[in-house]
Amino acid sequence: MTIDFTAEAAAIGAELTALRRDLHRNPELGLDLPFTQQRILDALEGLPLEITLGRELSSVVAVLRGGRPGPTILLRGDMDALPVVEATGLDFASTNGNMHACGHDLHVSGLVGAATLLAAHQDELAGTVVFMFQPGEEGQGGAKIMIDEGMFDLAGQMPDAAYAIHVAPGVPGTFVTRPGSIMAGANTFHLTMHGKGGHSSRPQDAVDPVRPLLEFGQAVYSMITGSFSVFDPIVAEVTLLDAGSAVNIIPSTATLGMSVRTLSPETTQRFPELATRLADSIAAAHRCTAEVVWNEQYPVTVNDAAEAAFTLETLTETFGADRVVNAPDPVMGSEDFSYVLEEVPGAFVFLFVTPEGVDPDTAAVNHSPEVLFDDRHLADQAAALATLAWKRSQRG
């Protein structure tokens, strides 16, 4: 059975836009999103869904059981905003000091739309669809918390496939995905050099930790180019430096922090090993000791090859080849949908939604206080999610 979800989504487009703009006016941060959670519950009211709320976070999991046997499909939309003061000038802009600067208000609204569309065809639906409304994507790992709370158990079986759509600036209405790694793993590397404090006029009586710290900050870039393949790249940037409290004091410690993006589990494991060895050798040469703290924040987001191919084929059939791109390369941003894709084969998809009249090449990017997302594409976003779930359920 074939259903034209694009036409049905267009009929509810105004409702989805109203929901998105209400969420945009009232952005919330982190794991505790009471307003957003209640708006989701209000929007889902009356649909034939089994709803479970999170215990440690304001998540919503809604399960739709089809009238026919079939697989279990998971669809994700993240809910949280960012601590960014909005500067868009929109008449529905936030005024509370936070902003949906990554488009999660569209993700929630699009997922509500998919639930509405699929619920209207519950009797014909094969299998089960799980709608995952997730807080805490922006650094708190909300997806992992939801998994740990038993989200996968709510449908009665592990999902057979999982899909998510993320908006971004670009040629409007274009869907982009790829097989394999699509987004990088996010990691942090913190180094503290321990020395011996003293007077700046008598460095011979102190053990200066600043010198080895600065030396490491330069040497680590050479280590990366000399130790890792250009075909499995790493992006590492020193973004934090801290040492000393006065210009005439040699401090006893000096620290730096690095953001490290990786595209494979192998490089994620190897980087801290080599960087720690480098830090120890430089510290020893300066009579200091090195203390390293490595944190793997989010894993690499890896699309299953078969599910990515299915997604590209389905979106092409639905929206036309001119609106679907098989990306040649991954991006170095990160996503905690990676935790879902570690457990379930699936695909993560970008949807470009730059407004008409704005040059996609110079448009403000995600996390900018000036970024603009055109909610006229919400109906297609909802239709894309519903179509992926529907056609995947037909395959068994």
mmCIF file of C-alpha atoms in Angstrom:
data_model
loop_
_atom_site.group_PDB
_atom_site.id
_atom_site.type_symbol
_atom_site.label_atom_id
_atom_site.label_comp_id
_atom_site.label_asym_id
_atom_site.label_seq_id
_atom_site.Cartn_x
_atom_site.Cartn_y
_atom_site.Cartn_z
ATOM 1 C CA MET A 1 0.000 0.000 0.000
ATOM 2 C CA THR A 2 1.372 3.423 -0.995
ATOM 3 C CA ILE A 3 0.428 6.586 0.895
ATOM 4 C CA ASP A 4 1.221 10.146 -0.212
ATOM 5 C CA PHE A 5 2.414 11.515 3.091
ATOM 6 C CA THR A 6 3.633 14.721 1.442
ATOM 7 C CA ALA A 7 0.070 15.709 0.559
ATOM 8 C CA GLU A 8 -1.241 14.738 3.982
ATOM 9 C CA ALA A 9 1.590 16.641 5.685
ATOM 10 C CA ALA A 10 0.795 19.779 3.720
ATOM 11 C CA ALA A 11 -2.705 19.707 5.239
ATOM 12 C CA ILE A 12 -1.256 19.966 8.773
ATOM 13 C CA GLY A 13 1.589 22.332 7.880
ATOM 14 C CA ALA A 14 -0.001 25.327 9.578
ATOM 15 C CA GLU A 15 -0.415 23.400 12.840
ATOM 16 C CA LEU A 16 3.219 22.309 12.764
ATOM 17 C CA THR A 17 4.381 25.859 12.093
ATOM 18 C CA ALA A 18 2.335 27.179 15.027
ATOM 19 C CA LEU A 19 3.859 24.530 17.305
ATOM 20 C CA ARG A 20 7.368 25.308 16.114
ATOM 21 C CA ARG A 21 6.980 29.029 16.734
ATOM 22 C CA ASP A 22 5.547 28.472 20.199
ATOM 23 C CA LEU A 23 8.547 26.298 21.038
ATOM 24 C CA HIS A 24 10.877 28.875 19.522
ATOM 25 C CA ARG A 25 9.476 31.602 21.788
ATOM 26 C CA ASN A 26 10.055 29.441 24.873
ATOM 27 C CA PRO A 27 13.405 27.639 24.554
ATOM 28 C CA GLU A 28 14.665 25.508 27.446
ATOM 29 C CA LEU A 29 18.103 24.106 28.206
ATOM 30 C CA GLY A 30 19.522 20.727 29.091
ATOM 31 C CA LEU A 31 17.585 17.817 30.519
ATOM 32 C CA ASP A 32 14.754 19.606 32.333
ATOM 33 C CA LEU A 33 12.316 20.965 29.730
ATOM 34 C CA PRO A 34 8.884 21.117 31.376
ATOM 35 C CA PHE A 35 7.278 23.569 28.934
ATOM 36 C CA THR A 36 8.548 21.705 25.871
ATOM 37 C CA GLN A 37 7.464 18.359 27.275
ATOM 38 C CA GLN A 38 3.951 19.643 27.987
ATOM 39 C CA ARG A 39 3.612 21.153 24.509
ATOM 40 C CA ILE A 40 4.549 17.790 23.018
ATOM 41 C CA LEU A 41 1.979 16.023 25.182
ATOM 42 C CA ASP A 42 -0.664 18.565 24.175
ATOM 43 C CA ALA A 43 0.162 18.110 20.491
ATOM 44 C CA LEU A 44 -0.042 14.303 20.752
ATOM 45 C CA GLU A 45 -3.268 14.283 22.745
ATOM 46 C CA GLY A 46 -5.959 12.144 21.164
ATOM 47 C CA LEU A 47 -3.573 10.051 19.069
ATOM 48 C CA PRO A 48 -3.509 6.264 19.712
ATOM 49 C CA LEU A 49 -0.097 6.325 21.386
ATOM 50 C CA GLU A 50 1.384 4.655 24.465
ATOM 51 C CA ILE A 51 3.271 7.477 26.177
ATOM 52 C CA THR A 52 6.086 7.149 28.708
ATOM 53 C CA LEU A 53 7.809 10.096 30.384
ATOM 54 C CA GLY A 54 11.439 10.098 31.455
ATOM 55 C CA ARG A 55 12.488 9.786 35.073
ATOM 56 C CA GLU A 56 15.796 11.708 35.049
ATOM 57 C CA LEU A 57 14.921 14.003 32.153
ATOM 58 C CA SER A 58 11.877 15.549 30.467
ATOM 59 C CA SER A 59 11.757 13.008 27.653
ATOM 60 C CA VAL A 60 8.659 11.692 25.905
ATOM 61 C CA VAL A 61 8.534 8.263 24.273
ATOM 62 C CA ALA A 62 5.369 7.603 22.272
ATOM 63 C CA VAL A 63 4.702 4.133 20.849
ATOM 64 C CA LEU A 64 2.314 3.562 17.940
ATOM 65 C CA ARG A 65 1.339 -0.084 17.420
ATOM 66 C CA GLY A 66 0.202 -0.863 13.895
ATOM 67 C CA GLY A 67 -2.700 -3.085 12.994
ATOM 68 C CA ARG A 68 -0.446 -5.558 11.178
ATOM 69 C CA PRO A 69 2.666 -7.455 12.290
ATOM 70 C CA GLY A 70 5.988 -5.994 11.287
ATOM 71 C CA PRO A 71 9.273 -4.480 12.465
ATOM 72 C CA THR A 72 9.857 -1.777 15.064
ATOM 73 C CA ILE A 73 11.060 1.593 13.727
ATOM 74 C CA LEU A 74 12.401 4.439 15.878
ATOM 75 C CA LEU A 75 12.171 8.119 14.899
ATOM 76 C CA ARG A 76 14.056 10.769 16.923
ATOM 77 C CA GLY A 77 13.582 14.502 17.491
ATOM 78 C CA ASP A 78 15.707 16.408 20.028
ATOM 79 C CA MET A 79 14.140 19.095 22.204
ATOM 80 C CA ASP A 80 16.707 21.338 23.923
ATOM 81 C CA ALA A 81 17.940 24.827 23.053
ATOM 82 C CA LEU A 82 21.206 26.711 23.617
ATOM 83 C CA PRO A 83 22.339 29.501 25.985
ATOM 84 C CA VAL A 84 22.440 31.996 23.106
ATOM 85 C CA VAL A 85 20.836 35.463 23.095
ATOM 86 C CA GLU A 86 18.763 35.534 19.907
ATOM 87 C CA ALA A 87 19.471 38.237 17.324
ATOM 88 C CA THR A 88 17.220 37.197 14.426
ATOM 89 C CA GLY A 89 14.615 39.921 14.720
ATOM 90 C CA LEU A 90 11.830 37.377 14.169
ATOM 91 C CA ASP A 91 8.423 38.311 15.555
ATOM 92 C CA PHE A 92 8.457 34.979 17.445
ATOM 93 C CA ALA A 93 12.041 35.307 18.691
ATOM 94 C CA SER A 94 12.963 34.175 22.179
ATOM 95 C CA THR A 95 13.386 36.824 24.869
ATOM 96 C CA ASN A 96 14.530 34.619 27.790
ATOM 97 C CA GLY A 97 18.259 34.589 26.953
ATOM 98 C CA ASN A 98 18.150 31.146 25.337
ATOM 99 C CA MET A 99 17.600 30.251 21.679
ATOM 100 C CA HIS A 100 16.693 27.340 19.453
ATOM 101 C CA ALA A 101 19.845 28.090 17.487
ATOM 102 C CA CYS A 102 20.239 24.476 16.331
ATOM 103 C CA GLY A 103 16.710 23.961 15.035
ATOM 104 C CA HIS A 104 15.489 21.511 17.659
ATOM 105 C CA ASP A 105 12.141 23.319 17.687
ATOM 106 C CA LEU A 106 11.729 22.148 14.092
ATOM 107 C CA HIS A 107 12.848 18.634 15.025
ATOM 108 C CA VAL A 108 10.155 18.361 17.700
ATOM 109 C CA SER A 109 7.473 19.755 15.403
ATOM 110 C CA GLY A 110 8.485 17.505 12.520
ATOM 111 C CA LEU A 111 8.346 14.441 14.756
ATOM 112 C CA VAL A 112 4.911 15.447 16.057
ATOM 113 C CA GLY A 113 3.869 15.704 12.410
ATOM 114 C CA ALA A 114 5.205 12.216 11.645
ATOM 115 C CA ALA A 115 3.303 10.792 14.615
ATOM 116 C CA THR A 116 0.116 12.488 13.429
ATOM 117 C CA LEU A 117 0.508 11.170 9.886
ATOM 118 C CA LEU A 118 1.292 7.592 10.866
ATOM 119 C CA ALA A 119 -1.405 7.453 13.555
ATOM 120 C CA ALA A 120 -3.990 8.277 10.884
ATOM 121 C CA HIS A 121 -3.045 4.984 9.202
ATOM 122 C CA GLN A 122 -2.633 2.849 12.304
ATOM 123 C CA ASP A 123 -4.778 -0.011 11.011
ATOM 124 C CA GLU A 124 -2.716 -0.371 7.824
ATOM 125 C CA LEU A 125 0.638 0.135 9.556
ATOM 126 C CA ALA A 126 2.857 -2.942 9.758
ATOM 127 C CA GLY A 127 4.722 -3.173 13.050
ATOM 128 C CA THR A 128 5.463 -0.496 15.630
ATOM 129 C CA VAL A 129 6.847 3.028 15.493
ATOM 130 C CA VAL A 130 8.621 4.576 18.479
ATOM 131 C CA PHE A 131 8.723 8.388 18.579
ATOM 132 C CA MET A 132 11.713 9.524 20.658
ATOM 133 C CA PHE A 133 11.457 13.112 21.931
ATOM 134 C CA GLN A 134 14.849 13.702 23.518
ATOM 135 C CA PRO A 135 16.185 16.450 25.804
ATOM 136 C CA GLY A 136 19.854 17.133 26.421
ATOM 137 C CA GLU A 137 21.429 16.716 22.991
ATOM 138 C CA GLU A 138 23.614 19.796 23.393
ATOM 139 C CA GLY A 139 26.231 18.159 25.581
ATOM 140 C CA GLN A 140 24.275 16.278 28.245
ATOM 141 C CA GLY A 141 23.937 12.976 26.380
ATOM 142 C CA GLY A 142 20.179 12.743 26.709
ATOM 143 C CA ALA A 143 19.983 9.892 24.199
ATOM 144 C CA LYS A 144 22.170 7.681 26.363
ATOM 145 C CA ILE A 145 20.101 8.493 29.447
ATOM 146 C CA MET A 146 16.918 7.514 27.604
ATOM 147 C CA ILE A 147 18.518 4.249 26.501
ATOM 148 C CA ASP A 148 19.689 3.561 30.059
ATOM 149 C CA GLU A 149 16.142 4.208 31.310
ATOM 150 C CA GLY A 150 14.878 1.409 29.079
ATOM 151 C CA MET A 151 13.575 3.235 26.018
ATOM 152 C CA PHE A 152 14.281 0.265 23.759
ATOM 153 C CA ASP A 153 12.150 -1.978 25.980
ATOM 154 C CA LEU A 154 8.993 0.125 25.637
ATOM 155 C CA ALA A 155 8.044 -1.314 22.249
ATOM 156 C CA GLY A 156 8.507 -4.885 23.459
ATOM 157 C CA GLN A 157 11.479 -5.508 21.184
ATOM 158 C CA MET A 158 14.616 -3.745 19.987
ATOM 159 C CA PRO A 159 14.047 -1.409 17.059
ATOM 160 C CA ASP A 160 14.967 -2.818 13.689
ATOM 161 C CA ALA A 161 15.851 0.598 12.281
ATOM 162 C CA ALA A 162 16.199 4.197 13.476
ATOM 163 C CA TYR A 163 16.075 7.537 11.653
ATOM 164 C CA ALA A 164 16.537 11.206 12.551
ATOM 165 C CA ILE A 165 16.476 14.450 10.565
ATOM 166 C CA HIS A 166 18.517 17.518 11.534
ATOM 167 C CA VAL A 167 17.986 20.943 9.942
ATOM 168 C CA ALA A 168 20.883 23.095 8.769
ATOM 169 C CA PRO A 169 21.607 26.047 6.477
ATOM 170 C CA GLY A 170 21.894 25.167 2.794
ATOM 171 C CA VAL A 171 19.984 24.990 -0.466
ATOM 172 C CA PRO A 172 16.353 24.953 0.750
ATOM 173 C CA GLY A 173 14.564 21.631 0.746
ATOM 174 C CA THR A 174 17.666 19.484 0.147
ATOM 175 C CA PHE A 175 18.084 16.194 2.033
ATOM 176 C CA VAL A 176 21.669 15.027 2.649
ATOM 177 C CA THR A 177 23.021 11.789 4.076
ATOM 178 C CA ARG A 178 25.663 9.150 3.402
ATOM 179 C CA PRO A 179 26.634 5.612 4.382
ATOM 180 C CA GLY A 180 29.230 5.190 7.127
ATOM 181 C CA SER A 181 30.484 8.004 9.349
ATOM 182 C CA ILE A 182 28.354 11.110 8.881
ATOM 183 C CA MET A 183 29.323 13.103 11.999
ATOM 184 C CA ALA A 184 32.422 13.066 14.150
ATOM 185 C CA GLY A 185 32.885 11.851 17.679
ATOM 186 C CA ALA A 186 33.275 14.672 20.226
ATOM 187 C CA ASN A 187 36.062 14.369 22.774
ATOM 188 C CA THR A 188 37.947 16.617 25.177
ATOM 189 C CA PHE A 189 41.598 16.490 26.222
ATOM 190 C CA HIS A 190 42.724 18.383 29.326
ATOM 191 C CA LEU A 191 46.410 18.653 30.262
ATOM 192 C CA THR A 192 47.860 20.034 33.467
ATOM 193 C CA MET A 193 51.609 20.568 33.732
ATOM 194 C CA HIS A 194 52.818 20.427 37.346
ATOM 195 C CA GLY A 195 55.968 22.364 38.234
ATOM 196 C CA LYS A 196 57.214 24.440 41.140
ATOM 197 C CA GLY A 197 56.138 28.039 41.657
ATOM 198 C CA GLY A 198 58.496 30.910 42.303
ATOM 199 C CA HIS A 199 59.497 34.485 41.560
ATOM 200 C CA SER A 200 59.667 35.513 37.927
ATOM 201 C CA SER A 201 63.102 37.077 38.489
ATOM 202 C CA ARG A 202 64.562 33.726 39.636
ATOM 203 C CA PRO A 203 63.354 31.051 37.194
ATOM 204 C CA GLN A 204 66.321 28.875 38.134
ATOM 205 C CA ASP A 205 64.772 28.338 41.567
ATOM 206 C CA ALA A 206 61.374 27.350 40.131
ATOM 207 C CA VAL A 207 60.114 24.697 37.711
ATOM 208 C CA ASP A 208 58.100 26.603 35.124
ATOM 209 C CA PRO A 209 55.056 24.612 33.871
ATOM 210 C CA VAL A 210 54.112 27.223 31.274
ATOM 211 C CA ARG A 211 56.987 26.450 28.917
ATOM 212 C CA PRO A 212 56.184 22.725 28.473
ATOM 213 C CA LEU A 213 52.487 23.525 28.187
ATOM 214 C CA LEU A 214 53.117 25.943 25.318
ATOM 215 C CA GLU A 215 55.523 23.484 23.712
ATOM 216 C CA PHE A 216 52.885 20.747 23.846
ATOM 217 C CA GLY A 217 50.293 23.115 22.371
ATOM 218 C CA GLN A 218 52.450 23.450 19.258
ATOM 219 C CA ALA A 219 53.834 19.907 19.113
ATOM 220 C CA VAL A 220 50.442 18.214 19.242
ATOM 221 C CA TYR A 221 49.544 19.528 15.774
ATOM 222 C CA SER A 222 52.704 18.023 14.294
ATOM 223 C CA MET A 223 51.939 14.782 16.110
ATOM 224 C CA ILE A 224 48.520 14.629 14.443
ATOM 225 C CA THR A 225 49.810 15.188 10.906
ATOM 226 C CA GLY A 226 52.606 12.681 11.420
ATOM 227 C CA SER A 227 50.621 9.945 13.160
ATOM 228 C CA PHE A 228 47.134 9.855 11.602
ATOM 229 C CA SER A 229 45.968 9.188 8.069
ATOM 230 C CA VAL A 230 44.486 12.068 6.094
ATOM 231 C CA PHE A 231 41.735 9.610 5.112
ATOM 232 C CA ASP A 232 40.718 9.219 8.781
ATOM 233 C CA PRO A 233 41.210 12.811 9.897
ATOM 234 C CA ILE A 234 41.206 14.433 13.300
ATOM 235 C CA VAL A 235 40.283 18.016 14.089
ATOM 236 C CA ALA A 236 41.916 19.128 17.338
ATOM 237 C CA GLU A 237 41.962 22.683 18.648
ATOM 238 C CA VAL A 238 43.441 24.111 21.833
ATOM 239 C CA THR A 239 40.582 26.247 23.122
ATOM 240 C CA LEU A 240 41.418 26.777 26.807
ATOM 241 C CA LEU A 241 44.595 28.078 28.476
ATOM 242 C CA ASP A 242 45.053 28.884 32.147
ATOM 243 C CA ALA A 243 48.225 29.727 34.075
ATOM 244 C CA GLY A 244 49.301 32.174 36.720
ATOM 245 C CA SER A 245 47.657 34.904 38.759
ATOM 246 C CA ALA A 246 50.196 37.726 38.476
ATOM 247 C CA VAL A 247 52.830 38.730 35.932
ATOM 248 C CA ASN A 248 55.700 38.421 38.423
ATOM 249 C CA ILE A 249 54.822 34.924 39.656
ATOM 250 C CA ILE A 250 55.846 31.631 38.062
ATOM 251 C CA PRO A 251 52.825 29.405 38.733
ATOM 252 C CA SER A 252 53.040 25.867 40.005
ATOM 253 C CA THR A 253 50.579 24.573 37.428
ATOM 254 C CA ALA A 254 49.467 25.421 33.902
ATOM 255 C CA THR A 255 46.555 23.845 32.032
ATOM 256 C CA LEU A 256 45.080 23.639 28.581
ATOM 257 C CA GLY A 257 41.955 22.147 27.090
ATOM 258 C CA MET A 258 41.428 20.769 23.600
ATOM 259 C CA SER A 259 38.353 19.895 21.582
ATOM 260 C CA VAL A 260 39.128 16.738 19.583
ATOM 261 C CA ARG A 261 36.862 15.468 16.779
ATOM 262 C CA THR A 262 37.419 11.970 15.417
ATOM 263 C CA LEU A 263 35.799 9.900 12.669
ATOM 264 C CA SER A 264 36.526 6.342 13.780
ATOM 265 C CA PRO A 265 36.742 4.326 17.016
ATOM 266 C CA GLU A 266 40.384 3.594 16.165
ATOM 267 C CA THR A 267 41.454 7.239 16.122
ATOM 268 C CA THR A 268 39.326 7.945 19.196
ATOM 269 C CA GLN A 269 41.348 5.345 21.091
ATOM 270 C CA ARG A 270 44.730 6.184 19.615
ATOM 271 C CA PHE A 271 44.727 9.962 20.043
ATOM 272 C CA PRO A 272 44.838 10.064 23.863
ATOM 273 C CA GLU A 273 47.528 7.362 23.928
ATOM 274 C CA LEU A 274 49.855 9.336 21.653
ATOM 275 C CA ALA A 275 49.005 12.734 23.146
ATOM 276 C CA THR A 276 49.653 11.470 26.676
ATOM 277 C CA ARG A 277 53.006 10.039 25.607
ATOM 278 C CA LEU A 278 53.903 13.380 24.004
ATOM 279 C CA ALA A 279 52.861 15.330 27.113
ATOM 280 C CA ASP A 280 54.877 13.061 29.405
ATOM 281 C CA SER A 281 58.038 13.380 27.281
ATOM 282 C CA ILE A 282 57.811 17.168 27.051
ATOM 283 C CA ALA A 283 57.055 17.452 30.771
ATOM 284 C CA ALA A 284 60.056 15.293 31.660
ATOM 285 C CA ALA A 285 62.359 17.442 29.526
ATOM 286 C CA HIS A 286 61.295 20.467 31.589
ATOM 287 C CA ARG A 287 61.414 18.686 34.995
ATOM 288 C CA CYS A 288 57.615 18.795 35.200
ATOM 289 C CA THR A 289 54.957 16.105 35.403
ATOM 290 C CA ALA A 290 51.924 15.863 33.149
ATOM 291 C CA GLU A 291 48.360 15.032 34.227
ATOM 292 C CA VAL A 292 45.915 14.139 31.433
ATOM 293 C CA VAL A 293 42.125 13.840 31.524
ATOM 294 C CA TRP A 294 40.484 12.407 28.375
ATOM 295 C CA ASN A 295 36.727 12.387 27.919
ATOM 296 C CA GLU A 296 34.805 10.756 25.092
ATOM 297 C CA GLN A 297 31.695 12.942 25.043
ATOM 298 C CA TYR A 298 29.830 11.560 22.002
ATOM 299 C CA PRO A 299 30.758 8.607 19.762
ATOM 300 C CA VAL A 300 31.133 8.875 16.003
ATOM 301 C CA THR A 301 27.715 8.989 14.297
ATOM 302 C CA VAL A 302 27.779 6.054 11.874
ATOM 303 C CA ASN A 303 25.011 5.352 9.369
ATOM 304 C CA ASP A 304 24.361 1.729 8.528
ATOM 305 C CA ALA A 305 25.234 1.223 4.851
ATOM 306 C CA ALA A 306 22.007 -0.604 3.974
ATOM 307 C CA GLU A 307 19.797 1.848 5.886
ATOM 308 C CA ALA A 308 21.567 4.835 4.325
ATOM 309 C CA ALA A 309 21.004 3.367 0.856
ATOM 310 C CA PHE A 310 17.336 2.768 1.695
ATOM 311 C CA THR A 311 17.016 6.328 2.976
ATOM 312 C CA LEU A 312 18.570 7.857 -0.139
ATOM 313 C CA GLU A 313 16.354 5.719 -2.364
ATOM 314 C CA THR A 314 13.178 6.491 -0.410
ATOM 315 C CA LEU A 315 13.779 10.240 -0.247
ATOM 316 C CA THR A 316 14.627 10.327 -3.948
ATOM 317 C CA GLU A 317 11.397 8.518 -4.839
ATOM 318 C CA THR A 318 9.413 10.856 -2.580
ATOM 319 C CA PHE A 319 10.946 14.263 -3.285
ATOM 320 C CA GLY A 320 12.926 13.849 -6.519
ATOM 321 C CA ALA A 321 16.587 13.343 -7.307
ATOM 322 C CA ASP A 322 17.247 17.101 -7.426
ATOM 323 C CA ARG A 323 16.477 17.350 -3.701
ATOM 324 C CA VAL A 324 18.572 14.435 -2.409
ATOM 325 C CA VAL A 325 22.378 14.367 -2.048
ATOM 326 C CA ASN A 326 24.660 11.478 -1.164
ATOM 327 C CA ALA A 327 27.304 13.428 0.759
ATOM 328 C CA PRO A 328 30.915 12.689 -0.243
ATOM 329 C CA ASP A 329 32.291 13.491 3.216
ATOM 330 C CA PRO A 330 31.177 13.524 6.845
ATOM 331 C CA VAL A 331 31.014 16.713 8.917
ATOM 332 C CA MET A 332 33.099 17.302 12.023
ATOM 333 C CA GLY A 333 30.205 18.331 14.257
ATOM 334 C CA SER A 334 28.840 15.724 16.668
ATOM 335 C CA GLU A 335 25.495 14.196 17.634
ATOM 336 C CA ASP A 336 24.260 12.020 20.474
ATOM 337 C CA PHE A 337 21.974 10.124 18.067
ATOM 338 C CA SER A 338 25.269 8.248 17.743
ATOM 339 C CA TYR A 339 24.288 6.322 20.895
ATOM 340 C CA VAL A 340 21.140 5.079 19.148
ATOM 341 C CA LEU A 341 23.050 4.123 16.004
ATOM 342 C CA GLU A 342 25.555 2.148 18.086
ATOM 343 C CA GLU A 343 22.658 -0.131 19.060
ATOM 344 C CA VAL A 344 20.307 0.055 16.052
ATOM 345 C CA PRO A 345 21.048 0.197 12.295
ATOM 346 C CA GLY A 346 19.748 3.439 10.901
ATOM 347 C CA ALA A 347 20.479 6.746 9.218
ATOM 348 C CA PHE A 348 20.960 10.357 10.262
ATOM 349 C CA VAL A 349 19.829 12.895 7.648
ATOM 350 C CA PHE A 350 20.335 16.624 7.176
ATOM 351 C CA LEU A 351 17.586 18.839 5.744
ATOM 352 C CA PHE A 352 18.669 22.255 4.483
ATOM 353 C CA VAL A 353 16.167 24.991 5.351
ATOM 354 C CA THR A 354 17.745 28.372 4.643
ATOM 355 C CA PRO A 355 14.944 30.905 3.949
ATOM 356 C CA GLU A 356 14.397 32.224 0.440
ATOM 357 C CA GLY A 357 16.265 35.432 -0.147
ATOM 358 C CA VAL A 358 19.176 34.379 2.080
ATOM 359 C CA ASP A 359 22.355 33.162 0.371
ATOM 360 C CA PRO A 360 23.010 29.612 1.652
ATOM 361 C CA ASP A 361 26.754 30.116 1.168
ATOM 362 C CA THR A 362 26.886 33.070 3.571
ATOM 363 C CA ALA A 363 23.928 32.249 5.846
ATOM 364 C CA ALA A 364 24.512 32.147 9.589
ATOM 365 C CA VAL A 365 25.214 28.616 10.774
ATOM 366 C CA ASN A 366 23.792 26.454 13.558
ATOM 367 C CA HIS A 367 24.507 27.841 17.060
ATOM 368 C CA SER A 368 24.734 31.410 15.742
ATOM 369 C CA PRO A 369 22.444 34.016 17.360
ATOM 370 C CA GLU A 370 21.455 35.066 13.826
ATOM 371 C CA VAL A 371 20.728 31.658 12.277
ATOM 372 C CA LEU A 372 17.386 31.376 10.458
ATOM 373 C CA PHE A 373 15.456 28.173 9.715
ATOM 374 C CA ASP A 374 12.507 28.300 7.314
ATOM 375 C CA ASP A 375 9.597 26.396 8.861
ATOM 376 C CA ARG A 376 7.868 26.140 5.474
ATOM 377 C CA HIS A 377 9.809 22.892 5.124
ATOM 378 C CA LEU A 378 8.243 21.371 8.246
ATOM 379 C CA ALA A 379 5.606 19.477 6.276
ATOM 380 C CA ASP A 380 8.256 17.813 4.129
ATOM 381 C CA GLN A 381 10.295 17.003 7.235
ATOM 382 C CA ALA A 382 7.295 15.268 8.813
ATOM 383 C CA ALA A 383 6.458 13.506 5.547
ATOM 384 C CA ALA A 384 10.040 12.289 5.154
ATOM 385 C CA LEU A 385 10.076 10.726 8.629
ATOM 386 C CA ALA A 386 6.652 9.151 8.157
ATOM 387 C CA THR A 387 7.573 7.807 4.733
ATOM 388 C CA LEU A 388 10.827 6.285 5.979
ATOM 389 C CA ALA A 389 9.000 4.528 8.820
ATOM 390 C CA TRP A 390 6.143 3.384 6.584
ATOM 391 C CA LYS A 391 8.272 2.010 3.748
ATOM 392 C CA ARG A 392 10.764 0.423 6.117
ATOM 393 C CA SER A 393 7.879 -1.305 7.930
ATOM 394 C CA GLN A 394 6.665 -2.738 4.627
ATOM 395 C CA ARG A 395 10.041 -4.389 4.102
ATOM 396 C CA GLY A 396 9.819 -6.297 7.392
#
